[in-house]
Tab-separated table of C-alpha atoms and ligand atoms in Angstrom:
chain	number	residue	atom	x	y	z
A	1364	MET	CA	-18.397	-24.729	6.030
A	1365	ARG	CA	-18.112	-22.347	8.950
A	1366	ILE	CA	-15.087	-20.226	8.077
A	1367	GLY	CA	-13.219	-17.555	10.034
A	1368	PHE	CA	-11.335	-15.093	7.797
A	1369	ILE	CA	-8.627	-12.938	9.389
A	1370	GLY	CA	-7.037	-10.127	7.371
A	1371	LEU	CA	-9.533	-8.441	5.073
A	1372	GLY	CA	-7.174	-6.270	3.026
A	1373	ASN	CA	-6.724	-5.933	-0.744
A	1374	MET	CA	-6.553	-9.713	-1.174
A	1375	GLY	CA	-8.556	-10.994	1.808
A	1376	THR	CA	-11.688	-8.963	1.058
A	1377	PRO	CA	-12.357	-10.355	-2.442
A	1378	MET	CA	-11.359	-13.874	-1.314
A	1379	ALA	CA	-13.852	-13.734	1.573
A	1380	ARG	CA	-16.508	-12.374	-0.801
A	1381	ASN	CA	-16.041	-15.345	-3.127
A	1382	LEU	CA	-16.444	-17.794	-0.224
A	1383	VAL	CA	-19.705	-16.087	0.784
A	1384	ALA	CA	-20.929	-16.152	-2.820
A	1385	ALA	CA	-20.291	-19.918	-2.868
A	1386	GLY	CA	-22.573	-20.361	0.141
A	1387	HIS	CA	-20.123	-20.664	3.031
A	1388	GLN	CA	-20.779	-19.042	6.424
A	1389	VAL	CA	-17.941	-16.568	6.906
A	1390	ALA	CA	-17.028	-14.506	9.974
A	1391	GLY	CA	-14.324	-11.921	9.335
A	1392	PHE	CA	-11.877	-9.868	11.372
A	1393	ASP	CA	-9.391	-7.176	10.432
A	1394	VAL	CA	-7.623	-4.810	12.844
A	1395	ALA	CA	-8.602	-1.980	10.480
A	1396	GLY	CA	-12.281	-2.690	11.196
A	1397	VAL	CA	-13.195	-3.732	7.646
A	1398	THR	CA	-16.795	-4.850	7.105
A	1399	ILE	CA	-17.986	-6.807	4.088
A	1400	GLU	CA	-21.550	-7.505	3.046
A	1401	GLY	CA	-22.419	-11.106	3.851
A	1402	VAL	CA	-19.445	-11.574	6.218
A	1403	ALA	CA	-20.352	-11.604	9.929
A	1404	PRO	CA	-18.129	-8.979	11.569
A	1405	ALA	CA	-16.058	-10.354	14.466
A	1406	GLN	CA	-14.557	-8.068	17.118
A	1407	SER	CA	-11.316	-10.038	17.448
A	1408	ALA	CA	-9.297	-12.773	15.800
A	1409	THR	CA	-10.360	-15.200	18.529
A	1410	GLU	CA	-14.027	-14.409	17.934
A	1411	ALA	CA	-13.572	-14.990	14.197
A	1412	ALA	CA	-11.860	-18.346	14.897
A	1413	THR	CA	-14.137	-19.722	17.606
A	1414	GLY	CA	-16.516	-22.487	16.488
A	1415	ARG	CA	-15.175	-22.582	12.906
A	1416	ASP	CA	-14.284	-25.608	10.792
A	1417	VAL	CA	-11.607	-23.645	8.955
A	1418	VAL	CA	-9.742	-20.429	9.724
A	1419	ILE	CA	-8.092	-18.575	6.831
A	1420	THR	CA	-5.480	-15.864	7.363
A	1421	MET	CA	-4.368	-13.283	4.764
A	1422	LEU	CA	-1.902	-11.075	6.628
A	1423	PRO	CA	1.041	-8.784	5.831
A	1424	ASN	CA	3.979	-10.827	7.189
A	1425	GLY	CA	5.295	-13.733	9.272
A	1426	ALA	CA	5.541	-11.828	12.578
A	1427	ILE	CA	1.862	-10.869	12.396
A	1428	LEU	CA	0.928	-14.408	11.344
A	1429	ARG	CA	2.733	-15.842	14.394
A	1430	ASN	CA	0.909	-13.408	16.714
A	1431	VAL	CA	-2.455	-14.229	15.188
A	1432	ALA	CA	-1.704	-17.976	15.365
A	1433	ASP	CA	-0.841	-17.577	19.080
A	1434	GLU	CA	-4.273	-16.015	19.567
A	1435	VAL	CA	-6.440	-18.322	17.492
A	1436	LEU	CA	-4.931	-21.796	17.873
A	1437	PRO	CA	-6.009	-22.064	21.555
A	1438	VAL	CA	-9.661	-21.423	20.638
A	1439	MET	CA	-9.759	-23.700	17.575
A	1440	ALA	CA	-11.104	-27.212	18.148
A	1441	PRO	CA	-8.943	-30.286	17.441
A	1442	GLY	CA	-9.654	-31.567	13.926
A	1443	THR	CA	-10.156	-28.087	12.472
A	1444	THR	CA	-7.887	-26.507	9.842
A	1445	LEU	CA	-5.830	-23.317	9.699
A	1446	ILE	CA	-5.034	-22.153	6.164
A	1447	ASP	CA	-2.554	-19.306	5.841
A	1448	CYS	CA	-2.668	-17.643	2.422
A	1449	SER	CA	-0.256	-14.793	3.279
A	1450	THR	CA	3.238	-14.661	1.828
A	1451	VAL	CA	5.551	-15.200	4.807
A	1452	ASP	CA	8.967	-16.669	5.574
A	1453	VAL	CA	9.283	-20.448	5.421
A	1454	GLU	CA	10.342	-20.548	9.082
A	1455	SER	CA	7.149	-18.858	10.303
A	1456	ALA	CA	5.030	-21.227	8.215
A	1457	ARG	CA	6.787	-24.259	9.735
A	1458	THR	CA	6.582	-22.886	13.291
A	1459	VAL	CA	2.850	-22.242	12.990
A	1460	ALA	CA	2.330	-25.726	11.508
A	1461	GLU	CA	4.172	-27.339	14.451
A	1462	GLN	CA	2.155	-25.309	16.958
A	1463	ALA	CA	-1.064	-26.301	15.217
A	1464	GLN	CA	-0.109	-29.967	15.081
A	1465	ALA	CA	0.583	-29.970	18.830
A	1466	ALA	CA	-3.007	-28.794	19.353
A	1467	GLY	CA	-4.480	-31.397	16.979
A	1468	ILE	CA	-5.155	-28.761	14.325
A	1469	THR	CA	-4.142	-29.163	10.690
A	1470	ALA	CA	-2.180	-26.271	9.217
A	1471	VAL	CA	-1.728	-25.550	5.513
A	1472	ASP	CA	0.519	-22.807	4.151
A	1473	ALA	CA	-1.037	-21.701	0.891
A	1474	PRO	CA	0.372	-18.486	-0.551
A	1475	VAL	CA	-1.124	-17.298	-3.802
A	1476	SER	CA	-0.182	-15.792	-7.096
A	1477	GLY	CA	-2.570	-13.832	-9.278
A	1478	GLY	CA	-2.812	-10.558	-7.371
A	1479	ILE	CA	-5.903	-8.518	-6.590
A	1480	GLY	CA	-7.358	-9.225	-10.052
A	1481	GLY	CA	-7.058	-12.962	-9.494
A	1482	ALA	CA	-8.479	-12.699	-5.975
A	1483	THR	CA	-11.493	-10.785	-7.291
A	1484	ALA	CA	-12.105	-13.090	-10.258
A	1485	GLY	CA	-11.519	-16.240	-8.180
A	1486	THR	CA	-8.630	-17.283	-10.424
A	1487	LEU	CA	-5.730	-17.386	-7.953
A	1488	THR	CA	-3.072	-20.099	-8.004
A	1489	PHE	CA	-2.488	-21.692	-4.588
A	1490	MET	CA	0.878	-23.243	-3.677
A	1491	ALA	CA	0.232	-25.417	-0.680
A	1492	GLY	CA	2.386	-27.018	1.996
A	1493	GLY	CA	1.101	-29.464	4.587
A	1494	THR	CA	-0.304	-32.954	4.945
A	1495	ASP	CA	-2.444	-34.759	2.347
A	1496	GLU	CA	-5.348	-34.493	4.769
A	1497	GLY	CA	-4.887	-30.726	5.148
A	1498	PHE	CA	-4.683	-30.237	1.387
A	1499	ALA	CA	-7.824	-32.342	0.856
A	1500	THR	CA	-9.754	-30.199	3.353
A	1501	ALA	CA	-8.531	-26.948	1.817
A	1502	ARG	CA	-8.962	-27.995	-1.823
A	1503	PRO	CA	-12.687	-27.168	-2.213
A	1504	LEU	CA	-11.975	-23.684	-0.844
A	1505	PHE	CA	-8.996	-23.254	-3.177
A	1506	ASP	CA	-11.309	-24.226	-6.040
A	1507	ILE	CA	-13.673	-21.387	-5.107
A	1508	MET	CA	-10.998	-18.724	-4.618
A	1509	GLY	CA	-8.733	-19.896	-7.405
A	1510	GLN	CA	-8.341	-21.921	-10.568
A	1511	LYS	CA	-5.281	-23.960	-9.686
A	1512	ALA	CA	-3.871	-25.495	-6.515
A	1513	VAL	CA	-0.608	-27.412	-6.306
A	1514	HIS	CA	0.255	-29.491	-3.258
A	1515	CYS	CA	3.984	-28.714	-3.111
A	1516	GLY	CA	4.948	-30.878	-0.124
A	1517	ALA	CA	5.170	-30.705	3.652
A	1518	ALA	CA	4.688	-27.592	5.822
A	1519	GLY	CA	6.533	-24.586	4.379
A	1520	ALA	CA	6.708	-26.017	0.844
A	1521	GLY	CA	4.026	-23.610	-0.394
A	1522	GLN	CA	6.001	-20.617	0.858
A	1523	ALA	CA	9.196	-22.063	-0.617
A	1524	ALA	CA	7.524	-22.411	-4.037
A	1525	LYS	CA	6.166	-18.873	-3.851
A	1526	ILE	CA	9.474	-17.168	-3.044
A	1527	CYS	CA	11.416	-19.250	-5.580
A	1528	ASN	CA	8.904	-18.362	-8.294
A	1529	ASN	CA	8.992	-14.687	-7.429
A	1530	MET	CA	12.777	-14.655	-7.292
A	1531	ILE	CA	12.755	-15.895	-10.905
A	1532	LEU	CA	10.183	-13.238	-11.764
A	1533	GLY	CA	12.154	-10.392	-10.159
A	1534	ILE	CA	15.376	-11.448	-11.861
A	1535	SER	CA	13.732	-12.024	-15.247
A	1536	MET	CA	11.879	-8.701	-15.154
A	1537	ILE	CA	15.127	-6.850	-14.516
A	1538	GLY	CA	16.800	-8.753	-17.365
A	1539	VAL	CA	13.974	-7.871	-19.733
A	1540	CYS	CA	14.024	-4.205	-18.673
A	1541	GLU	CA	17.799	-4.015	-19.132
A	1542	ALA	CA	17.486	-5.485	-22.614
A	1543	PHE	CA	14.729	-3.058	-23.693
A	1544	ALA	CA	16.703	-0.107	-22.259
A	1545	LEU	CA	19.797	-1.250	-24.149
A	1546	ALA	CA	17.784	-1.818	-27.348
A	1547	GLU	CA	16.519	1.760	-27.208
A	1548	LYS	CA	20.039	3.167	-26.916
A	1549	LEU	CA	21.033	0.954	-29.873
A	1550	GLU	CA	18.118	2.527	-31.810
A	1551	LEU	CA	16.304	-0.787	-32.094
A	1552	ASP	CA	12.526	-0.280	-32.244
A	1553	ALA	CA	10.805	-1.722	-29.133
A	1554	GLN	CA	8.049	-3.381	-31.177
A	1555	LYS	CA	10.600	-5.109	-33.404
A	1556	MET	CA	12.518	-6.188	-30.331
A	1557	PHE	CA	9.294	-7.658	-28.881
A	1558	ASP	CA	8.489	-9.425	-32.160
A	1559	VAL	CA	11.880	-11.126	-32.125
A	1560	VAL	CA	12.333	-11.850	-28.415
A	1561	SER	CA	8.795	-13.041	-27.711
A	1562	THR	CA	9.316	-15.865	-30.233
A	1563	SER	CA	12.997	-16.483	-29.521
A	1564	SER	CA	15.055	-17.950	-26.712
A	1565	GLY	CA	14.742	-14.736	-24.679
A	1566	SER	CA	10.975	-15.233	-24.419
A	1567	CYS	CA	9.557	-15.416	-20.915
A	1568	TRP	CA	6.494	-14.316	-18.960
A	1569	SER	CA	8.004	-10.860	-18.318
A	1570	VAL	CA	8.218	-10.265	-22.082
A	1571	ASN	CA	5.359	-12.265	-23.538
A	1572	THR	CA	2.607	-11.632	-20.988
A	1573	TYR	CA	3.701	-8.597	-18.984
A	1574	CYS	CA	5.862	-6.570	-21.355
A	1575	PRO	CA	7.243	-3.528	-19.439
A	1576	VAL	CA	7.156	-1.273	-22.551
A	1577	PRO	CA	3.996	0.849	-22.997
A	1578	GLY	CA	2.108	0.041	-26.198
A	1579	VAL	CA	4.059	-3.143	-26.897
A	1580	GLY	CA	2.785	-6.696	-26.383
A	1581	PRO	CA	-0.449	-7.597	-24.605
A	1582	GLN	CA	-2.157	-5.141	-22.242
A	1583	SER	CA	-0.043	-4.775	-19.082
A	1584	PRO	CA	0.503	-2.249	-16.242
A	1585	ALA	CA	2.975	-0.432	-18.540
A	1586	ASP	CA	-0.071	0.578	-20.607
A	1587	ASN	CA	-1.701	2.032	-17.492
A	1588	ASN	CA	1.104	4.309	-16.336
A	1589	TYR	CA	2.598	1.427	-14.288
A	1590	THR	CA	-0.350	1.272	-11.896
A	1591	PRO	CA	-0.107	-2.169	-10.183
A	1592	GLY	CA	-0.588	-5.019	-11.006
A	1593	PHE	CA	2.021	-6.236	-8.606
A	1594	ALA	CA	3.589	-3.361	-6.698
A	1595	ALA	CA	7.376	-3.001	-6.573
A	1596	ALA	CA	7.164	-2.927	-2.753
A	1597	LEU	CA	5.554	-6.395	-2.772
A	1598	MET	CA	8.213	-7.695	-5.174
A	1599	LEU	CA	10.857	-6.343	-2.806
A	1600	LYS	CA	9.148	-8.100	0.119
A	1601	ASP	CA	9.220	-11.444	-1.711
A	1602	LEU	CA	12.837	-10.979	-2.870
A	1603	ARG	CA	13.876	-10.249	0.709
A	1604	LEU	CA	12.115	-13.432	1.839
A	1605	SER	CA	14.024	-15.358	-0.840
A	1606	GLN	CA	17.320	-13.929	0.434
A	1607	ASP	CA	16.463	-14.690	4.075
A	1608	ALA	CA	15.673	-18.270	3.061
A	1609	ALA	CA	18.823	-18.550	0.937
A	1610	GLY	CA	20.912	-17.298	3.853
A	1611	ALA	CA	19.275	-19.748	6.245
A	1612	VAL	CA	20.050	-22.800	4.098
A	1613	GLY	CA	23.293	-21.617	2.495
A	1614	ALA	CA	22.017	-21.473	-1.111
A	1615	ALA	CA	23.954	-19.370	-3.638
A	1616	THR	CA	21.572	-16.808	-5.192
A	1617	PRO	CA	23.834	-14.038	-6.513
A	1618	LEU	CA	21.292	-12.721	-9.008
A	1619	GLY	CA	18.541	-12.919	-6.372
A	1620	ALA	CA	20.741	-10.756	-4.140
A	1621	GLN	CA	21.361	-8.273	-6.952
A	1622	ALA	CA	17.644	-8.149	-7.825
A	1623	THR	CA	16.836	-7.466	-4.167
A	1624	ALA	CA	19.351	-4.601	-4.068
A	1625	LEU	CA	17.971	-3.063	-7.281
A	1626	TYR	CA	14.318	-3.314	-6.174
A	1627	ALA	CA	15.298	-1.837	-2.786
A	1628	GLN	CA	16.653	1.242	-4.602
A	1629	MET	CA	13.818	1.439	-7.098
A	1630	ALA	CA	11.094	0.978	-4.442
A	1631	GLU	CA	12.463	3.823	-2.325
A	1632	ASP	CA	10.704	6.294	-4.616
A	1633	HIS	CA	8.501	4.037	-6.740
A	1634	GLY	CA	7.344	1.260	-4.364
A	1635	ASP	CA	3.698	1.902	-5.128
A	1636	GLN	CA	4.249	1.553	-8.876
A	1637	ASP	CA	4.105	-1.772	-10.659
A	1638	PHE	CA	7.320	-3.795	-10.463
A	1639	SER	CA	7.686	-3.474	-14.257
A	1640	ALA	CA	8.381	0.247	-13.680
A	1641	MET	CA	11.943	-1.055	-13.296
A	1642	LEU	CA	12.195	-0.117	-17.015
A	1643	PRO	CA	11.646	3.675	-16.728
A	1644	TRP	CA	13.713	3.630	-13.524
A	1645	LEU	CA	16.653	1.947	-15.288
A	1646	LYS	CA	16.362	4.421	-18.152
A	1647	THR	CA	16.807	7.322	-15.727
A	1648	ARG	CA	20.079	5.715	-14.604
A	1649	GLY	CA	21.513	5.268	-18.098
A	1650	ALA	CA	24.084	7.765	-19.401
A	1651	ASP	CA	22.862	9.941	-22.296
B	2289	NAD	P1	-3.103	-5.659	2.755
B	2289	NAD	O1	-2.127	-4.846	3.547
B	2289	NAD	O2	-4.050	-4.985	1.847
B	2289	NAD	O3	-3.980	-6.577	3.764
B	2289	NAD	C1	-3.515	-7.099	4.978
B	2289	NAD	C2	-4.626	-6.872	6.011
B	2289	NAD	O4	-4.265	-7.486	7.240
B	2289	NAD	C3	-4.866	-5.379	6.301
B	2289	NAD	O5	-6.224	-5.060	6.031
B	2289	NAD	C4	-4.532	-5.239	7.793
B	2289	NAD	O6	-5.345	-4.303	8.473
B	2289	NAD	C5	-4.782	-6.660	8.276
B	2289	NAD	N1	-4.108	-6.988	9.513
B	2289	NAD	C6	-2.846	-6.655	9.919
B	2289	NAD	N2	-2.598	-7.178	11.143
B	2289	NAD	C7	-3.721	-7.844	11.516
B	2289	NAD	C8	-4.075	-8.602	12.669
B	2289	NAD	N3	-3.223	-8.761	13.696
B	2289	NAD	N4	-5.302	-9.139	12.722
B	2289	NAD	C9	-6.188	-8.972	11.706
B	2289	NAD	N5	-5.907	-8.280	10.575
B	2289	NAD	C10	-4.689	-7.737	10.488
B	2289	NAD	O7	-2.232	-6.734	1.972
B	2289	NAD	P2	-2.710	-7.643	0.739
B	2289	NAD	O8	-2.316	-6.987	-0.540
B	2289	NAD	O9	-4.124	-8.074	0.963
B	2289	NAD	O10	-1.726	-8.889	0.925
B	2289	NAD	C11	-1.944	-9.872	1.920
B	2289	NAD	C12	-0.881	-10.961	1.775
B	2289	NAD	O11	-0.960	-11.518	0.459
B	2289	NAD	C13	0.554	-10.465	1.938
B	2289	NAD	O12	1.285	-11.432	2.646
B	2289	NAD	C14	1.039	-10.298	0.510
B	2289	NAD	O13	2.447	-10.442	0.409
B	2289	NAD	C15	0.307	-11.421	-0.177
B	2289	NAD	N6	0.080	-11.233	-1.620
B	2289	NAD	C16	-0.395	-10.032	-2.091
B	2289	NAD	C17	-0.605	-9.877	-3.446
B	2289	NAD	C18	-1.121	-8.566	-4.023
B	2289	NAD	O14	-1.072	-8.399	-5.255
B	2289	NAD	N7	-1.649	-7.648	-3.207
B	2289	NAD	C19	-0.344	-10.930	-4.324
B	2289	NAD	C20	0.092	-12.156	-3.813
B	2289	NAD	C21	0.299	-12.280	-2.444
């Protein structure tokens, strides 16, 4: 396929590399002037999108996505496909999909989970929103860049799945960190706590796979001085998106709101640390 790739940052660069390695013709554009071996450098988003079967975007937020969509949709031919893999607000995803549809272009919102490691290894999970036809076109590309793709529903459903999942993750990580901080004050050994919780009803991904305690459980960012992983600033971004969405539809998410407030405080000084650094941050707040 002839693919235009717009947004060659931490995630976009390895994703574009994997498409090239699979034999696709990729033209890439990033405002930061990133060049990648095997990716034809374009001078603008419109140049990257012109004459392509598929355009993929991997951008920081919904406002930038909307601007880029305004630029590229007019130069994309009817029958082509726009796949947005960024994490953005549901509203932006739906607006871009409507704009695309009006121009005869198929839009798919397809945010990912798996982080930079997953993008590099080609093991991302894609959560897609859009038509059956759009998902069918995107699927072979998802299979190259990832190991799992779920068609979640109509336009915006991929973004909805992503922010709901990450709201659970943010809340559960805080719960796990609170429990380990409490256990320490109660003089309960962290390894013993892990042994019990990881096989009891408190077990969850934040304990079993991504334990926030250094030296306990499988290898995680806690064992690497809380180097991300998944940065606290990105968790805060996703939690804020969940709260915007909850406000827009009138959903009660009291713990989501509390998690957002806590990550906002924690990320002020530690936004570039992994989100599991909530544990040492909570410990600094506990009374001696
Ligand atoms: P990043 O900041 O490294 O990359 C974004 C890139 O977009 C940058 O290189 C920037 O120069 C470029 N850009 C900005 N405006 C542009 C424009 N108008 N035209 C072209 N390029 C433009 O961010 P990232 O970590 O690669 O994340 C990208 C998206 O993926 C975000 O929406 C993020 O929330 C999501 N995401 C990131 C991770 C992660 O672990 N990094 C995990 C899952 C999802």
